Amino acid sequence: MTTRALVTGGAGFLGSHLSERLLAEGRDVLCVDNLYTGSKKNIEHLLANPRFEFMRHDVTFPLYVEVDEIYNLACPASPVHYQRDPVQTIKTSILGAVNVLGLAKRLKVPVLQASTSEVYGDPEIHPQTEDYWGRVNPIGIRSCYDEGKRAAETLFFDYHRQHDLDIKVMRIFNTYGPRMDPADGRVVSNFIVQALRGDDITIYGDGSQTRSFCYVDDLIEGMVSFMRSDRDFVGPVNIGNPGEFTMLQLAQEVIRLTGSTSQVVHLPLPQDDPRQRQPDITLARAKLGWEPQTQLAAGLERTIAYFRGLDRRAKSPTDVSGNS
Ligand code: NAD
Ligand code: UDP
Ligand code: UDP
């Protein structure tokens, strides 16, 4: 018997990879997305599949459908997008969580929340373990996202304790790969697009802040194995790649791999930008037997190849300048 998965935010970067993966396993997928940051382009290769269904819907409103499991990914993820309409961002996290939890409660099905390393804020503990409560500004420009995701975690755990709901709370660390939106504003897509165009590479601040980057295929593997893990393993669990890099190192790696002549320039550091970020994945290793497989250089090469392809497709057929 095929089972039907609901993927909210399924037309986004991670959601489209997850939908593809679930379909490849023979599952039915209902993709619910309001296309705020996602795009039909991300799922156009799935639309012909009779087991895939797209529904345009905003998760801040109730949703009555019949499914066997729920992956709740709907939420803008890049600072540029989530700060554009902060009220909608926090509504999406909180009202979206209430609605998927209500749905999961009525259907008695498992529900996974795409939480984030942002719940740790600008951390004093390094690397971050799941028992760290975080250091988050409740009133800053990142708060609509950070506090929204923290409140969503609270809702998941309260529904679990109060209604015995089968929950899975996953804390995702910075993830990159093909199908990131070139205009998304996240650091990996920005640097690659800038390097391929020969534009200046924009480092915010002095570039000494760190992030740990996980390749999308590894992340999806972790997400699916978490959903299938024992019912009593509810998380929160960190899923990310512990390889930690400064933004200066990332810029140099992108320049090396693209063979670009771009120069690095420094722009002001955004408010509340976390200084460092590295997942402790001991729990994921122990409970899921999960471990990221893709080194940064290999993942960047695949992502660069994707962006090169986009560039070619975007060029007008009359463009004979020969610029690449
Ligand atoms: P994305 O912006 O590409 O995808 C988010 C999707 O959610 C988009 O398709 C968007 O249109 C949709 N969406 C937004 N608001 C909605 C609403 N109100 N109703 C219905 N759909 C809505 O981002 P992503 O990188 O694919 O992130 C997916 C999830 O993973 C998000 O919840 C994000 O917070 C989480 N996450 C991602 C990362 C990362 O590095 N990519 C890190 C931590 C957490
Ligand atoms: N909900 C939904 N789909 C469902 C069931 C519930 O969208 O199939 C929404 C509905 O808006 C509800 C919310 O989830 O308000 C929370 O549901 P719950 O049963 O926890 O609370 P109640 O219905 O008592 O408010
Ligand atoms: N960043 C940067 N240049 C850019 C975009 C981002 O130096 O063009 C920095 C940003 O200030 C942050 C890091 O890269 O320190 C990661 O930013 P991103 O928006 O990708 O993710 P997040 O801050 O949410 O982890």
Tab-separated table of C-alpha atoms in Angstrom, residues 13 17 39-45 177-184 188-190 192-194 196-197 301-317 319 323-324:
chain	number	residue	atom	x	y	z
A	13	PHE	CA	14.805	24.359	-1.882
A	17	HIS	CA	14.478	17.622	-2.784
A	39	SER	CA	8.780	28.319	-7.158
A	40	LYS	CA	6.900	26.051	-9.549
A	41	LYS	CA	10.238	25.723	-11.371
A	42	ASN	CA	11.568	23.689	-8.424
A	43	ILE	CA	8.838	21.080	-8.883
A	44	GLU	CA	8.102	21.284	-12.608
A	45	HIS	CA	9.945	17.978	-13.181
A	177	GLY	CA	22.992	22.617	-2.944
A	178	PRO	CA	21.326	22.701	-6.356
A	179	ARG	CA	17.982	24.511	-6.541
A	180	MET	CA	18.902	27.242	-4.097
A	181	ASP	CA	17.364	30.420	-5.446
A	182	PRO	CA	20.155	32.594	-6.965
A	183	ALA	CA	18.426	35.679	-5.506
A	184	ASP	CA	17.932	34.056	-2.130
A	188	VAL	CA	26.619	30.024	-0.559
A	189	SER	CA	24.307	31.104	-3.397
A	190	ASN	CA	25.515	34.725	-3.203
A	192	ILE	CA	28.720	31.320	-6.270
A	193	VAL	CA	26.568	33.704	-8.329
A	194	GLN	CA	29.051	36.545	-7.723
A	196	LEU	CA	30.445	33.082	-11.839
A	197	ARG	CA	29.566	36.621	-12.932
A	301	GLU	CA	31.317	21.620	-7.135
A	302	ARG	CA	27.839	20.151	-7.686
A	303	THR	CA	26.200	23.403	-6.646
A	304	ILE	CA	28.464	25.440	-8.919
A	305	ALA	CA	27.603	23.110	-11.835
A	306	TYR	CA	23.905	23.756	-11.144
A	307	PHE	CA	24.368	27.545	-11.128
A	308	ARG	CA	26.443	27.411	-14.331
A	309	GLY	CA	23.551	25.547	-15.989
A	310	LEU	CA	21.079	28.175	-14.778
A	311	ASP	CA	23.242	30.887	-16.203
A	312	ARG	CA	23.235	29.235	-19.619
A	313	ARG	CA	19.463	28.741	-19.549
A	314	ALA	CA	18.926	32.362	-18.534
A	315	LYS	CA	20.945	33.685	-21.491
A	316	SER	CA	18.918	34.915	-24.402
A	317	PRO	CA	19.335	32.848	-27.572
A	319	ASP	CA	23.253	36.592	-26.891
A	323	ASN	CA	30.696	35.625	-22.350
A	324	SER	CA	30.426	32.686	-20.015
